[in-house]
Amino acid sequence: MVTNGKRYRLLLNNNSGDEHPVHLHRHSFEITKIGDKPMSGVIKDTISMPRYSTAEIDFIANDPGPTFFHCHHQDHMDEGFAGLITYR
Ligand SMILES: [Cu+2]
């Protein structure tokens, strides 16, 4: 459950042989780790996930409503790489 105003960390694990440009609608996020390397200060709304890579991103839940979260490749979305984060 997501609460309005709180900060959340998403752990991204691309355990596939495809690259995925992962996009979060209506929010920006801070990239806090790529692989094993912590980082800060890079704000995006899309992160390209190379094959077999990991990353961590933080977003602040500051725009209530349904928020689409998906891979930008249409064929990946068609296969189900998409979800909805909803909070009030
Ligand atoms: Cu993809």
Tab-separated table of N, CA and C and ligand atoms in Angstrom:
chain	number	residue	atom	x	y	z
A	1	MET	N	0.839	-1.186	0.000
A	1	MET	CA	0.000	0.000	0.000
A	1	MET	C	0.882	1.248	0.000
A	2	VAL	N	0.539	2.188	-0.843
A	2	VAL	CA	1.287	3.434	-0.971
A	2	VAL	C	0.513	4.546	-0.265
A	3	THR	N	1.219	5.334	0.531
A	3	THR	CA	0.613	6.443	1.268
A	3	THR	C	1.083	7.761	0.679
A	4	ASN	N	0.162	8.640	0.429
A	4	ASN	CA	0.471	9.954	-0.125
A	4	ASN	C	1.513	10.660	0.752
A	5	GLY	N	2.545	11.204	0.118
A	5	GLY	CA	3.560	11.982	0.808
A	5	GLY	C	4.785	11.197	1.226
A	6	LYS	N	4.741	9.877	1.159
A	6	LYS	CA	5.888	9.076	1.582
A	6	LYS	C	6.823	8.773	0.419
A	7	ARG	N	8.037	8.440	0.762
A	7	ARG	CA	9.059	8.108	-0.231
A	7	ARG	C	9.196	6.589	-0.294
A	8	TYR	N	9.264	6.071	-1.518
A	8	TYR	CA	9.322	4.620	-1.710
A	8	TYR	C	10.499	4.247	-2.585
A	9	ARG	N	11.057	3.081	-2.311
A	9	ARG	CA	12.174	2.562	-3.101
A	9	ARG	C	11.711	1.359	-3.904
A	10	LEU	N	11.967	1.395	-5.188
A	10	LEU	CA	11.663	0.266	-6.065
A	10	LEU	C	12.975	-0.432	-6.404
A	11	LEU	N	12.997	-1.737	-6.235
A	11	LEU	CA	14.174	-2.546	-6.551
A	11	LEU	C	13.934	-3.183	-7.911
A	12	LEU	N	14.728	-2.789	-8.876
A	12	LEU	CA	14.546	-3.272	-10.243
A	12	LEU	C	15.578	-4.354	-10.527
A	13	ASN	N	15.101	-5.481	-10.974
A	13	ASN	CA	15.992	-6.603	-11.279
A	13	ASN	C	15.633	-7.122	-12.665
A	14	ASN	N	16.452	-6.746	-13.634
A	14	ASN	CA	16.201	-7.230	-14.993
A	14	ASN	C	16.919	-8.571	-15.168
A	15	ASN	N	16.177	-9.611	-14.921
A	15	ASN	CA	16.749	-10.962	-15.022
A	15	ASN	C	16.393	-11.562	-16.381
A	16	SER	N	16.586	-10.758	-17.416
A	16	SER	CA	16.263	-11.214	-18.768
A	16	SER	C	17.354	-10.772	-19.732
A	17	GLY	N	17.300	-11.310	-20.919
A	17	GLY	CA	18.270	-10.972	-21.943
A	17	GLY	C	17.872	-9.794	-22.808
A	18	ASP	N	16.840	-9.046	-22.375
A	18	ASP	CA	16.386	-7.867	-23.106
A	18	ASP	C	16.652	-6.606	-22.291
A	19	GLU	N	16.896	-5.498	-23.019
A	19	GLU	CA	16.973	-4.189	-22.368
A	19	GLU	C	15.555	-3.677	-22.160
A	20	HIS	N	15.327	-3.001	-21.028
A	20	HIS	CA	13.997	-2.469	-20.736
A	20	HIS	C	14.083	-1.012	-20.290
A	21	PRO	N	13.557	-0.072	-21.068
A	21	PRO	CA	13.424	1.309	-20.594
A	21	PRO	C	12.162	1.420	-19.723
A	22	VAL	N	12.357	1.450	-18.424
A	22	VAL	CA	11.239	1.385	-17.485
A	22	VAL	C	10.803	2.806	-17.135
A	23	HIS	N	9.511	3.059	-17.270
A	23	HIS	CA	8.976	4.417	-17.154
A	23	HIS	C	7.880	4.484	-16.101
A	24	LEU	N	7.971	5.507	-15.257
A	24	LEU	CA	6.942	5.770	-14.242
A	24	LEU	C	6.206	7.048	-14.627
A	25	HIS	N	4.900	6.948	-14.754
A	25	HIS	CA	4.103	8.110	-15.142
A	25	HIS	C	3.903	9.066	-13.964
A	26	ARG	N	3.802	10.347	-14.260
A	26	ARG	CA	3.311	11.374	-13.331
A	26	ARG	C	4.200	11.582	-12.114
A	27	HIS	N	5.348	10.933	-12.043
A	27	HIS	CA	6.288	11.100	-10.936
A	27	HIS	C	7.703	11.100	-11.511
A	28	SER	N	8.596	11.751	-10.788
A	28	SER	CA	10.015	11.590	-11.057
A	28	SER	C	10.580	10.665	-9.987
A	29	PHE	N	11.719	10.077	-10.274
A	29	PHE	CA	12.371	9.258	-9.256
A	29	PHE	C	13.861	9.573	-9.228
A	30	GLU	N	14.470	9.281	-8.092
A	30	GLU	CA	15.911	9.437	-7.933
A	30	GLU	C	16.555	8.061	-8.048
A	31	ILE	N	17.554	7.964	-8.889
A	31	ILE	CA	18.283	6.700	-8.995
A	31	ILE	C	19.224	6.611	-7.789
A	32	THR	N	19.032	5.621	-6.951
A	32	THR	CA	19.813	5.511	-5.713
A	32	THR	C	20.862	4.406	-5.780
A	33	LYS	N	20.776	3.541	-6.787
A	33	LYS	CA	21.802	2.503	-6.927
A	33	LYS	C	21.739	1.937	-8.336
A	34	ILE	N	22.896	1.736	-8.943
A	34	ILE	CA	22.982	0.989	-10.200
A	34	ILE	C	23.963	-0.139	-9.963
A	35	GLY	N	23.500	-1.354	-10.130
A	35	GLY	CA	24.324	-2.496	-9.751
A	35	GLY	C	24.624	-2.403	-8.257
A	36	ASP	N	25.898	-2.486	-7.891
A	36	ASP	CA	26.290	-2.379	-6.476
A	36	ASP	C	26.686	-0.960	-6.099
A	37	LYS	N	26.586	-0.031	-7.035
A	37	LYS	CA	27.103	1.321	-6.799
A	37	LYS	C	25.999	2.280	-6.340
A	38	PRO	N	26.052	2.730	-5.074
A	38	PRO	CA	25.086	3.722	-4.601
A	38	PRO	C	25.317	5.056	-5.305
A	39	MET	N	24.245	5.797	-5.507
A	39	MET	CA	24.369	7.112	-6.120
A	39	MET	C	23.200	7.979	-5.681
A	40	SER	N	23.308	9.275	-5.943
A	40	SER	CA	22.230	10.189	-5.589
A	40	SER	C	22.254	11.370	-6.551
A	41	GLY	N	21.154	12.081	-6.597
A	41	GLY	CA	21.100	13.339	-7.325
A	41	GLY	C	20.676	13.233	-8.778
A	42	VAL	N	20.507	12.021	-9.286
A	42	VAL	CA	20.066	11.877	-10.679
A	42	VAL	C	18.563	11.617	-10.667
A	43	ILE	N	17.810	12.586	-11.200
A	43	ILE	CA	16.347	12.530	-11.190
A	43	ILE	C	15.857	12.242	-12.608
A	44	LYS	N	15.038	11.223	-12.737
A	44	LYS	CA	14.526	10.798	-14.044
A	44	LYS	C	13.077	10.367	-13.917
A	45	ASP	N	12.432	10.106	-15.072
A	45	ASP	CA	11.165	9.387	-15.023
A	45	ASP	C	11.231	8.108	-15.849
A	46	THR	N	12.399	7.850	-16.423
A	46	THR	CA	12.639	6.603	-17.154
A	46	THR	C	14.060	6.152	-16.853
A	47	ILE	N	14.236	4.854	-16.676
A	47	ILE	CA	15.578	4.313	-16.509
A	47	ILE	C	15.744	3.145	-17.469
A	48	SER	N	16.824	3.167	-18.207
A	48	SER	CA	17.119	2.063	-19.101
A	48	SER	C	17.795	0.953	-18.311
A	49	MET	N	17.176	-0.212	-18.326
A	49	MET	CA	17.728	-1.367	-17.606
A	49	MET	C	18.381	-2.314	-18.605
A	50	PRO	N	19.725	-2.314	-18.671
A	50	PRO	CA	20.388	-3.274	-19.559
A	50	PRO	C	20.061	-4.706	-19.136
A	51	ARG	N	20.262	-5.617	-20.052
A	51	ARG	CA	19.962	-7.018	-19.716
A	51	ARG	C	20.803	-7.475	-18.524
A	52	TYR	N	20.199	-8.263	-17.687
A	52	TYR	CA	20.820	-8.815	-16.476
A	52	TYR	C	21.458	-7.721	-15.628
A	53	SER	N	20.660	-6.712	-15.285
A	53	SER	CA	21.146	-5.602	-14.463
A	53	SER	C	20.174	-5.348	-13.314
A	54	THR	N	20.672	-4.630	-12.306
A	54	THR	CA	19.818	-4.231	-11.193
A	54	THR	C	19.983	-2.732	-10.944
A	55	ALA	N	18.969	-2.145	-10.360
A	55	ALA	CA	19.009	-0.729	-9.975
A	55	ALA	C	17.968	-0.511	-8.887
A	56	GLU	N	18.150	0.590	-8.173
A	56	GLU	CA	17.162	0.994	-7.186
A	56	GLU	C	16.779	2.439	-7.457
A	57	ILE	N	15.482	2.711	-7.373
A	57	ILE	CA	14.984	4.065	-7.608
A	57	ILE	C	14.010	4.438	-6.490
A	58	ASP	N	14.056	5.703	-6.095
A	58	ASP	CA	13.150	6.218	-5.067
A	58	ASP	C	12.191	7.218	-5.701
A	59	PHE	N	10.935	7.097	-5.362
A	59	PHE	CA	9.993	8.138	-5.775
A	59	PHE	C	9.198	8.593	-4.571
A	60	ILE	N	8.747	9.821	-4.626
A	60	ILE	CA	7.882	10.369	-3.586
A	60	ILE	C	6.459	10.343	-4.101
A	61	ALA	N	5.591	9.738	-3.319
A	61	ALA	CA	4.175	9.625	-3.700
A	61	ALA	C	3.513	10.982	-3.479
A	62	ASN	N	3.571	11.835	-4.492
A	62	ASN	CA	3.076	13.207	-4.324
A	62	ASN	C	2.081	13.603	-5.418
A	63	ASP	N	1.513	12.615	-6.091
A	63	ASP	CA	0.523	12.910	-7.123
A	63	ASP	C	-0.509	11.781	-7.135
A	64	PRO	N	-1.462	11.838	-6.197
A	64	PRO	CA	-2.405	10.729	-6.010
A	64	PRO	C	-3.189	10.404	-7.280
A	65	GLY	N	-3.583	9.153	-7.351
A	65	GLY	CA	-4.341	8.668	-8.500
A	65	GLY	C	-3.647	7.469	-9.098
A	66	PRO	N	-4.212	6.937	-10.173
A	66	PRO	CA	-3.602	5.782	-10.824
A	66	PRO	C	-2.337	6.184	-11.585
A	67	THR	N	-1.258	5.489	-11.333
A	67	THR	CA	0.038	5.803	-11.929
A	67	THR	C	0.538	4.582	-12.692
A	68	PHE	N	0.681	4.756	-13.974
A	68	PHE	CA	1.110	3.660	-14.829
A	68	PHE	C	2.629	3.489	-14.733
A	69	PHE	N	3.081	2.265	-14.620
A	69	PHE	CA	4.495	1.923	-14.489
A	69	PHE	C	4.756	0.780	-15.467
A	70	HIS	N	5.643	1.024	-16.441
A	70	HIS	CA	5.728	0.045	-17.517
A	70	HIS	C	7.051	0.134	-18.264
A	71	CYS	N	7.324	-0.888	-19.045
A	71	CYS	CA	8.426	-0.859	-20.002
A	71	CYS	C	7.958	-0.102	-21.245
A	72	HIS	N	8.876	0.697	-21.802
A	72	HIS	CA	8.513	1.504	-22.962
A	72	HIS	C	8.462	0.720	-24.271
A	73	HIS	N	8.987	-0.468	-24.305
A	73	HIS	CA	8.892	-1.264	-25.534
A	73	HIS	C	7.459	-1.792	-25.661
A	74	GLN	N	6.809	-1.424	-26.742
A	74	GLN	CA	5.398	-1.786	-26.897
A	74	GLN	C	5.194	-3.298	-26.841
A	75	ASP	N	6.092	-4.056	-27.436
A	75	ASP	CA	5.890	-5.512	-27.436
A	75	ASP	C	6.040	-6.082	-26.024
A	76	HIS	N	6.895	-5.464	-25.195
A	76	HIS	CA	7.021	-5.933	-23.807
A	76	HIS	C	5.753	-5.588	-23.015
A	77	MET	N	5.222	-4.374	-23.251
A	77	MET	CA	3.965	-4.000	-22.591
A	77	MET	C	2.853	-4.949	-22.993
A	78	ASP	N	2.812	-5.251	-24.286
A	78	ASP	CA	1.770	-6.159	-24.770
A	78	ASP	C	1.868	-7.527	-24.095
A	79	GLU	N	3.091	-7.897	-23.695
A	79	GLU	CA	3.273	-9.189	-23.027
A	79	GLU	C	3.079	-9.079	-21.520
A	80	GLY	N	2.765	-7.866	-21.029
A	80	GLY	CA	2.395	-7.729	-19.628
A	80	GLY	C	3.350	-6.957	-18.744
A	81	PHE	N	4.404	-6.375	-19.314
A	81	PHE	CA	5.344	-5.605	-18.497
A	81	PHE	C	4.736	-4.235	-18.231
A	82	ALA	N	3.748	-4.204	-17.331
A	82	ALA	CA	3.060	-2.962	-16.990
A	82	ALA	C	2.295	-3.188	-15.698
A	83	GLY	N	2.189	-2.134	-14.931
A	83	GLY	CA	1.425	-2.222	-13.699
A	83	GLY	C	0.906	-0.864	-13.311
A	84	LEU	N	0.059	-0.876	-12.300
A	84	LEU	CA	-0.569	0.342	-11.850
A	84	LEU	C	-0.272	0.530	-10.359
A	85	ILE	N	0.237	1.702	-9.995
A	85	ILE	CA	0.406	2.077	-8.586
A	85	ILE	C	-0.694	3.090	-8.289
A	86	THR	N	-1.528	2.790	-7.322
A	86	THR	CA	-2.651	3.669	-7.025
A	86	THR	C	-2.661	4.038	-5.549
A	87	TYR	N	-2.821	5.308	-5.269
A	87	TYR	CA	-2.978	5.763	-3.888
A	87	TYR	C	-3.805	7.033	-3.889
A	88	ARG	N	-4.304	7.398	-2.700
A	88	ARG	CA	-5.140	8.588	-2.570
A	88	ARG	C	-4.383	9.695	-1.871
B	1	CU	CU	11.006	-4.130	-21.904
